[in-house]
PDB file of C-alpha atoms in Angstrom:
ATOM      1  CA  LYS A 194      16.798 -11.021  -3.542  1.00 54.00           C
ATOM      2  CA  ASN A 195      13.605  -8.957  -3.429  1.00 66.00           C
ATOM      3  CA  GLU A 196      10.442 -10.990  -3.639  1.00 87.00           C
ATOM      4  CA  VAL A 197       8.811  -8.410  -5.900  1.00 94.00           C
ATOM      5  CA  GLU A 198      10.691  -6.773  -8.750  1.00 95.00           C
ATOM      6  CA  GLN A 199       9.227  -3.991 -10.848  1.00 96.00           C
ATOM      7  CA  SER A 200      10.544  -2.633 -14.100  1.00 96.00           C
ATOM      8  CA  PRO A 201      11.275  -0.069 -15.199  1.00 97.00           C
ATOM      9  CA  GLN A 202      11.985   2.049 -12.119  1.00 95.00           C
ATOM     10  CA  ASN A 203      11.368   5.242 -14.067  1.00 96.00           C
ATOM     11  CA  LEU A 204       9.463   5.743 -17.290  1.00 97.00           C
ATOM     12  CA  THR A 205       8.919   8.851 -19.370  1.00 97.00           C
ATOM     13  CA  ALA A 206       6.396   8.748 -22.177  1.00 97.00           C
ATOM     14  CA  GLN A 207       4.743  11.104 -24.624  1.00 97.00           C
ATOM     15  CA  GLU A 208       1.023  11.663 -24.387  1.00 97.00           C
ATOM     16  CA  GLY A 209      -0.820   9.002 -26.368  1.00 97.00           C
ATOM     17  CA  GLU A 210       1.812   6.293 -26.044  1.00 97.00           C
ATOM     18  CA  PHE A 211       1.059   2.745 -24.929  1.00 98.00           C
ATOM     19  CA  ILE A 212       2.748   2.020 -21.615  1.00 98.00           C
ATOM     20  CA  THR A 213       3.716  -1.255 -19.991  1.00 98.00           C
ATOM     21  CA  ILE A 214       4.938  -1.719 -16.438  1.00 98.00           C
ATOM     22  CA  ASN A 215       6.150  -5.139 -15.353  1.00 98.00           C
ATOM     23  CA  CYS A 216       6.087  -6.976 -12.060  1.00 97.00           C
ATOM     24  CA  SER A 217       7.844 -10.264 -11.322  1.00 97.00           C
ATOM     25  CA  TYR A 218       7.646 -12.171  -8.082  1.00 95.00           C
ATOM     26  CA  SER A 219       9.278 -15.232  -6.614  1.00 90.00           C
ATOM     27  CA  VAL A 220       6.767 -16.791  -4.205  1.00 85.00           C
ATOM     28  CA  GLY A 221       3.306 -18.289  -4.362  1.00 83.00           C
ATOM     29  CA  ILE A 222       0.527 -15.768  -3.931  1.00 85.00           C
ATOM     30  CA  SER A 223      -3.187 -15.486  -3.265  1.00 83.00           C
ATOM     31  CA  ALA A 224      -3.553 -12.275  -5.227  1.00 89.00           C
ATOM     32  CA  LEU A 225      -1.582  -9.530  -6.913  1.00 93.00           C
ATOM     33  CA  HIS A 226      -2.436  -5.864  -6.481  1.00 94.00           C
ATOM     34  CA  TRP A 227      -1.673  -2.816  -8.591  1.00 96.00           C
ATOM     35  CA  LEU A 228      -1.773   0.528  -6.797  1.00 96.00           C
ATOM     36  CA  GLN A 229      -1.436   4.098  -8.036  1.00 96.00           C
ATOM     37  CA  GLN A 230       0.117   6.854  -5.954  1.00 95.00           C
ATOM     38  CA  HIS A 231      -0.095  10.458  -7.088  1.00 90.00           C
ATOM     39  CA  PRO A 232       2.176  13.264  -5.903  1.00 84.00           C
ATOM     40  CA  GLY A 233       0.810  14.224  -2.510  1.00 77.00           C
ATOM     41  CA  GLY A 234       0.801  10.615  -1.411  1.00 71.00           C
ATOM     42  CA  GLY A 235      -2.742   9.307  -1.821  1.00 87.00           C
ATOM     43  CA  ILE A 236      -2.838   5.634  -2.811  1.00 93.00           C
ATOM     44  CA  VAL A 237      -5.620   4.134  -4.864  1.00 92.00           C
ATOM     45  CA  SER A 238      -6.079   0.465  -5.553  1.00 93.00           C
ATOM     46  CA  LEU A 239      -6.345  -0.120  -9.310  1.00 95.00           C
ATOM     47  CA  PHE A 240      -6.622  -3.888  -9.588  1.00 93.00           C
ATOM     48  CA  MET A 241      -6.599  -7.019  -7.520  1.00 92.00           C
ATOM     49  CA  LEU A 242      -6.207 -10.150  -9.585  1.00 91.00           C
ATOM     50  CA  SER A 243      -5.343 -13.785  -9.165  1.00 89.00           C
ATOM     51  CA  SER A 244      -5.632 -14.971 -12.746  1.00 91.00           C
ATOM     52  CA  GLY A 245      -6.127 -13.778 -16.309  1.00 93.00           C
ATOM     53  CA  LYS A 246      -6.808 -10.183 -17.150  1.00 96.00           C
ATOM     54  CA  LYS A 247      -8.789  -7.207 -15.884  1.00 95.00           C
ATOM     55  CA  LYS A 248      -9.653  -3.962 -17.621  1.00 96.00           C
ATOM     56  CA  HIS A 249     -10.817  -0.646 -16.273  1.00 93.00           C
ATOM     57  CA  GLY A 250     -11.049   2.197 -18.733  1.00 95.00           C
ATOM     58  CA  ARG A 251      -7.613   2.673 -20.331  1.00 96.00           C
ATOM     59  CA  LEU A 252      -5.926   0.409 -17.787  1.00 97.00           C
ATOM     60  CA  ILE A 253      -5.372  -3.303 -18.306  1.00 97.00           C
ATOM     61  CA  ALA A 254      -3.731  -5.703 -15.880  1.00 97.00           C
ATOM     62  CA  THR A 255      -2.646  -9.218 -16.725  1.00 97.00           C
ATOM     63  CA  ILE A 256      -1.123 -11.980 -14.672  1.00 96.00           C
ATOM     64  CA  ASN A 257       0.626 -15.228 -15.585  1.00 95.00           C
ATOM     65  CA  ILE A 258       0.656 -17.403 -12.488  1.00 92.00           C
ATOM     66  CA  GLN A 259       2.986 -20.033 -13.975  1.00 92.00           C
ATOM     67  CA  GLU A 260       5.591 -17.433 -14.933  1.00 94.00           C
ATOM     68  CA  LYS A 261       5.014 -15.383 -11.743  1.00 94.00           C
ATOM     69  CA  HIS A 262       4.643 -12.220 -13.766  1.00 96.00           C
ATOM     70  CA  SER A 263       2.131  -9.423 -14.113  1.00 97.00           C
ATOM     71  CA  SER A 264       1.902  -6.426 -16.406  1.00 98.00           C
ATOM     72  CA  LEU A 265       0.019  -3.156 -16.133  1.00 98.00           C
ATOM     73  CA  HIS A 266      -0.781  -1.506 -19.449  1.00 98.00           C
ATOM     74  CA  ILE A 267      -2.004   2.022 -20.042  1.00 97.00           C
ATOM     75  CA  THR A 268      -3.449   2.778 -23.455  1.00 97.00           C
ATOM     76  CA  ALA A 269      -3.545   6.310 -24.905  1.00 96.00           C
ATOM     77  CA  SER A 270      -1.546   7.681 -21.988  1.00 97.00           C
ATOM     78  CA  HIS A 271      -2.307  11.144 -20.640  1.00 96.00           C
ATOM     79  CA  PRO A 272      -0.366  13.513 -18.373  1.00 96.00           C
ATOM     80  CA  ARG A 273      -2.851  12.817 -15.574  1.00 94.00           C
ATOM     81  CA  ASP A 274      -1.580   9.208 -15.591  1.00 96.00           C
ATOM     82  CA  SER A 275       1.708  10.517 -14.188  1.00 96.00           C
ATOM     83  CA  ALA A 276       2.110   8.758 -10.857  1.00 96.00           C
ATOM     84  CA  VAL A 277       3.990   5.995  -9.126  1.00 96.00           C
ATOM     85  CA  TYR A 278       2.593   2.550  -9.871  1.00 97.00           C
ATOM     86  CA  ILE A 279       3.150  -0.095  -7.241  1.00 97.00           C
ATOM     87  CA  CYS A 280       2.807  -3.855  -7.495  1.00 96.00           C
ATOM     88  CA  GLY A 281       2.045  -5.871  -4.383  1.00 94.00           C
ATOM     89  CA  ILE A 282       1.723  -9.593  -3.809  1.00 92.00           C
ATOM     90  CA  GLY A 283      -0.592 -10.952  -1.188  1.00 84.00           C
ATOM     91  CA  GLY A 284      -0.835 -13.841   1.202  1.00 75.00           C
ATOM     92  CA  SER A 285      -4.117 -15.359   2.278  1.00 73.00           C
ATOM     93  CA  GLN A 286      -4.547 -12.826   5.084  1.00 74.00           C
ATOM     94  CA  GLY A 287      -3.948  -9.858   2.813  1.00 75.00           C
ATOM     95  CA  ASN A 288      -0.469  -9.154   4.105  1.00 82.00           C
ATOM     96  CA  LEU A 289       1.160  -7.572   1.081  1.00 87.00           C
ATOM     97  CA  ILE A 290       4.761  -7.316  -0.041  1.00 90.00           C
ATOM     98  CA  PHE A 291       5.367  -4.486  -2.456  1.00 93.00           C
ATOM     99  CA  GLY A 292       7.771  -3.671  -5.217  1.00 94.00           C
ATOM    100  CA  LYS A 293       9.601  -0.358  -5.051  1.00 94.00           C
ATOM    101  CA  GLY A 294       7.308   1.217  -7.606  1.00 95.00           C
ATOM    102  CA  THR A 295       7.581   2.592 -11.126  1.00 97.00           C
ATOM    103  CA  LYS A 296       7.543   6.342 -11.503  1.00 96.00           C
ATOM    104  CA  LEU A 297       5.694   7.281 -14.680  1.00 97.00           C
ATOM    105  CA  SER A 298       5.832  10.719 -16.221  1.00 97.00           C
ATOM    106  CA  VAL A 299       3.675  11.412 -19.267  1.00 97.00           C
ATOM    107  CA  LYS A 300       4.636  14.552 -21.174  1.00 97.00           C
ATOM    108  CA  PRO A 301       2.062  16.551 -23.165  1.00 95.00           C
TER     109      PRO A 301
ATOM    110  CA  ASP B 193     -17.629   4.841  -0.863  1.00 70.00           C
ATOM    111  CA  VAL B 194     -15.167   3.335   1.576  1.00 67.00           C
ATOM    112  CA  LYS B 195     -13.530   5.888   3.760  1.00 90.00           C
ATOM    113  CA  VAL B 196     -10.314   5.342   5.676  1.00 95.00           C
ATOM    114  CA  THR B 197      -9.259   8.262   7.810  1.00 96.00           C
ATOM    115  CA  GLN B 198      -6.079   8.889   9.745  1.00 96.00           C
ATOM    116  CA  SER B 199      -5.873  11.163  12.744  1.00 91.00           C
ATOM    117  CA  SER B 200      -3.208  13.537  11.428  1.00 91.00           C
ATOM    118  CA  ARG B 201      -1.688  14.415   8.052  1.00 93.00           C
ATOM    119  CA  TYR B 202       1.495  15.802   9.606  1.00 95.00           C
ATOM    120  CA  LEU B 203       3.001  15.146  12.997  1.00 97.00           C
ATOM    121  CA  VAL B 204       6.235  16.305  14.617  1.00 97.00           C
ATOM    122  CA  LYS B 205       7.464  14.559  17.755  1.00 97.00           C
ATOM    123  CA  ARG B 206      10.592  14.467  19.852  1.00 97.00           C
ATOM    124  CA  THR B 207      12.854  11.465  20.365  1.00 97.00           C
ATOM    125  CA  GLY B 208      11.586   9.330  23.219  1.00 97.00           C
ATOM    126  CA  GLU B 209       7.974  10.490  23.043  1.00 97.00           C
ATOM    127  CA  LYS B 210       5.126   8.014  22.867  1.00 97.00           C
ATOM    128  CA  VAL B 211       3.234   8.450  19.608  1.00 97.00           C
ATOM    129  CA  PHE B 212      -0.245   7.272  18.710  1.00 97.00           C
ATOM    130  CA  LEU B 213      -1.406   7.092  15.097  1.00 97.00           C
ATOM    131  CA  GLU B 214      -5.086   6.372  14.682  1.00 97.00           C
ATOM    132  CA  CYS B 215      -6.902   4.875  11.732  1.00 97.00           C
ATOM    133  CA  VAL B 216     -10.659   4.554  11.318  1.00 97.00           C
ATOM    134  CA  GLN B 217     -12.617   2.842   8.532  1.00 96.00           C
ATOM    135  CA  ASP B 218     -16.339   3.083   8.000  1.00 94.00           C
ATOM    136  CA  MET B 219     -17.087  -0.026   5.927  1.00 91.00           C
ATOM    137  CA  ASP B 220     -17.099  -2.778   8.528  1.00 92.00           C
ATOM    138  CA  HIS B 221     -13.912  -4.241   7.097  1.00 93.00           C
ATOM    139  CA  GLU B 222     -12.387  -7.230   8.857  1.00 92.00           C
ATOM    140  CA  ASN B 223      -8.763  -6.543   7.977  1.00 92.00           C
ATOM    141  CA  MET B 224      -6.700  -3.489   8.763  1.00 95.00           C
ATOM    142  CA  PHE B 225      -3.062  -2.755   8.003  1.00 95.00           C
ATOM    143  CA  TRP B 226      -0.313  -0.336   8.953  1.00 97.00           C
ATOM    144  CA  TYR B 227       2.479   0.397   6.451  1.00 96.00           C
ATOM    145  CA  ARG B 228       5.365   2.781   6.341  1.00 97.00           C
ATOM    146  CA  GLN B 229       6.750   4.210   3.128  1.00 95.00           C
ATOM    147  CA  ASP B 230      10.317   5.391   2.705  1.00 94.00           C
ATOM    148  CA  PRO B 231      12.189   6.591  -0.400  1.00 90.00           C
ATOM    149  CA  GLY B 232      14.031   3.746  -2.046  1.00 88.00           C
ATOM    150  CA  LEU B 233      12.399   1.142   0.190  1.00 91.00           C
ATOM    151  CA  GLY B 234       8.790   1.433  -0.868  1.00 90.00           C
ATOM    152  CA  LEU B 235       5.832   0.332   1.205  1.00 93.00           C
ATOM    153  CA  ARG B 236       6.516  -2.086   4.033  1.00 94.00           C
ATOM    154  CA  LEU B 237       4.014  -3.791   6.305  1.00 94.00           C
ATOM    155  CA  ILE B 238       4.399  -3.086  10.011  1.00 96.00           C
ATOM    156  CA  TYR B 239       1.405  -4.879  11.541  1.00 96.00           C
ATOM    157  CA  PHE B 240      -1.992  -6.072  10.450  1.00 94.00           C
ATOM    158  CA  SER B 241      -5.145  -7.253  12.128  1.00 94.00           C
ATOM    159  CA  TYR B 242      -7.824  -9.607  10.817  1.00 91.00           C
ATOM    160  CA  ASP B 243     -10.226  -9.273  13.747  1.00 90.00           C
ATOM    161  CA  VAL B 244     -10.846  -7.267  16.880  1.00 91.00           C
ATOM    162  CA  LYS B 245      -8.081  -7.791  19.446  1.00 88.00           C
ATOM    163  CA  MET B 246      -6.117  -9.861  16.909  1.00 91.00           C
ATOM    164  CA  LYS B 247      -2.807  -8.685  15.530  1.00 93.00           C
ATOM    165  CA  GLU B 248      -0.063 -10.117  13.361  1.00 93.00           C
ATOM    166  CA  LYS B 249       3.452  -8.874  12.796  1.00 94.00           C
ATOM    167  CA  GLY B 250       4.379  -7.712   9.352  1.00 92.00           C
ATOM    168  CA  ASP B 251       7.848  -7.340   7.932  1.00 91.00           C
ATOM    169  CA  ILE B 252       9.119  -4.556  10.217  1.00 95.00           C
ATOM    170  CA  PRO B 253       7.314  -4.651  13.600  1.00 96.00           C
ATOM    171  CA  GLU B 254      10.307  -3.689  15.745  1.00 96.00           C
ATOM    172  CA  GLY B 255       9.713  -0.482  17.695  1.00 96.00           C
ATOM    173  CA  TYR B 256       5.951  -0.554  17.075  1.00 98.00           C
ATOM    174  CA  SER B 257       2.868  -1.974  18.687  1.00 97.00           C
ATOM    175  CA  VAL B 258      -0.787  -1.905  17.688  1.00 97.00           C
ATOM    176  CA  SER B 259      -4.196  -1.957  19.255  1.00 96.00           C
ATOM    177  CA  ARG B 260      -7.551  -2.977  17.834  1.00 96.00           C
ATOM    178  CA  GLU B 261     -10.222  -2.698  20.489  1.00 94.00           C
ATOM    179  CA  LYS B 262     -13.026  -1.949  18.027  1.00 95.00           C
ATOM    180  CA  LYS B 263     -13.525  -3.256  14.524  1.00 95.00           C
ATOM    181  CA  GLU B 264     -13.393   0.153  12.884  1.00 96.00           C
ATOM    182  CA  ARG B 265     -10.296   1.473  14.640  1.00 97.00           C
ATOM    183  CA  PHE B 266      -6.675   0.356  14.387  1.00 97.00           C
ATOM    184  CA  SER B 267      -3.990   2.244  16.269  1.00 97.00           C
ATOM    185  CA  LEU B 268      -0.253   2.221  15.712  1.00 98.00           C
ATOM    186  CA  ILE B 269       1.872   3.026  18.745  1.00 98.00           C
ATOM    187  CA  LEU B 270       5.479   4.087  18.841  1.00 97.00           C
ATOM    188  CA  GLU B 271       6.429   3.441  22.466  1.00 94.00           C
ATOM    189  CA  SER B 272       9.553   5.593  22.341  1.00 96.00           C
ATOM    190  CA  ALA B 273       9.922   7.430  19.060  1.00 97.00           C
ATOM    191  CA  SER B 274      13.311   7.463  17.388  1.00 97.00           C
ATOM    192  CA  THR B 275      14.626   9.465  14.448  1.00 97.00           C
ATOM    193  CA  ASN B 276      14.687   6.359  12.226  1.00 97.00           C
ATOM    194  CA  GLN B 277      10.910   6.202  12.572  1.00 98.00           C
ATOM    195  CA  THR B 278      10.556   9.415  10.600  1.00 98.00           C
ATOM    196  CA  SER B 279       8.445   8.258   7.688  1.00 97.00           C
ATOM    197  CA  MET B 280       5.097   8.328   5.921  1.00 96.00           C
ATOM    198  CA  TYR B 281       2.643   6.014   7.675  1.00 97.00           C
ATOM    199  CA  LEU B 282      -0.300   4.613   5.752  1.00 96.00           C
ATOM    200  CA  CYS B 283      -3.256   2.705   7.045  1.00 96.00           C
ATOM    201  CA  ALA B 284      -5.396   0.427   4.879  1.00 95.00           C
ATOM    202  CA  SER B 285      -8.398  -1.831   5.285  1.00 94.00           C
ATOM    203  CA  SER B 286     -10.027  -4.638   3.340  1.00 91.00           C
ATOM    204  CA  PHE B 287     -13.242  -6.597   3.664  1.00 88.00           C
ATOM    205  CA  TRP B 288     -11.340  -9.868   3.995  1.00 78.00           C
ATOM    206  CA  GLY B 289      -7.838 -11.239   3.536  1.00 72.00           C
ATOM    207  CA  PRO B 290      -6.702 -10.959  -0.056  1.00 74.00           C
ATOM    208  CA  ASP B 291      -9.389  -8.452  -1.073  1.00 82.00           C
ATOM    209  CA  THR B 292      -8.847  -4.938  -2.429  1.00 87.00           C
ATOM    210  CA  GLN B 293      -7.224  -2.653   0.124  1.00 90.00           C
ATOM    211  CA  TYR B 294      -8.413   0.895   0.697  1.00 93.00           C
ATOM    212  CA  PHE B 295      -5.816   3.338   1.882  1.00 94.00           C
ATOM    213  CA  GLY B 296      -5.996   6.334   4.172  1.00 95.00           C
ATOM    214  CA  PRO B 297      -4.339   9.635   3.203  1.00 94.00           C
ATOM    215  CA  GLY B 298      -1.214   8.948   5.260  1.00 95.00           C
ATOM    216  CA  THR B 299       0.503  10.618   8.197  1.00 96.00           C
ATOM    217  CA  ARG B 300       3.895  12.148   7.627  1.00 96.00           C
ATOM    218  CA  LEU B 301       5.699  11.736  10.948  1.00 97.00           C
ATOM    219  CA  THR B 302       8.898  13.585  11.725  1.00 98.00           C
ATOM    220  CA  VAL B 303      10.837  12.613  14.847  1.00 98.00           C
ATOM    221  CA  LEU B 304      13.375  15.230  15.933  1.00 96.00           C
TER     222      LEU B 304
END
């Protein structure tokens, strides 16, 4: 069983829709990371969180430590949000285990 | 801004060659990481380092070694490249353990 499960694997949305990507994990963690990878390969760290909720622009990340679950929300989605979103869970030394990613396509 | 650079964007090598992938960060980060990314498998940790001359195995260290002689530089070495090491290799760094990781642009390695 994978330690990090993301859902859905693929997601197609219309511009303006509210999007939710889920991440469930099975082990104790120091932190959970959300990454964004655009076509072309560059990876950007969106959030690192260990409790509660963080917001950056139209992106919101939440985590429930007891339920071992995190969500990434995108409000008012836009075609430039099209990317692969990757969840990673971290040990105390930063060694991350990643989910397989969610490929998001936002249509105009 | 943090900058993580990798020595090559694309690299083609022959089976059996020794391959060096270099990663340099300019923000005095303690931790550095090497990942590979493959379709259907996602990102997987090969090795990481939390200090100069220190290294720790990740999930898939077999066939790889690393070197960290200076704080800013972390090298990944394929002693004898094989075709199953064809992949995208990504380097990352962070100020300390569970902190935000900053990724380099990646090196797409093809082993023929």
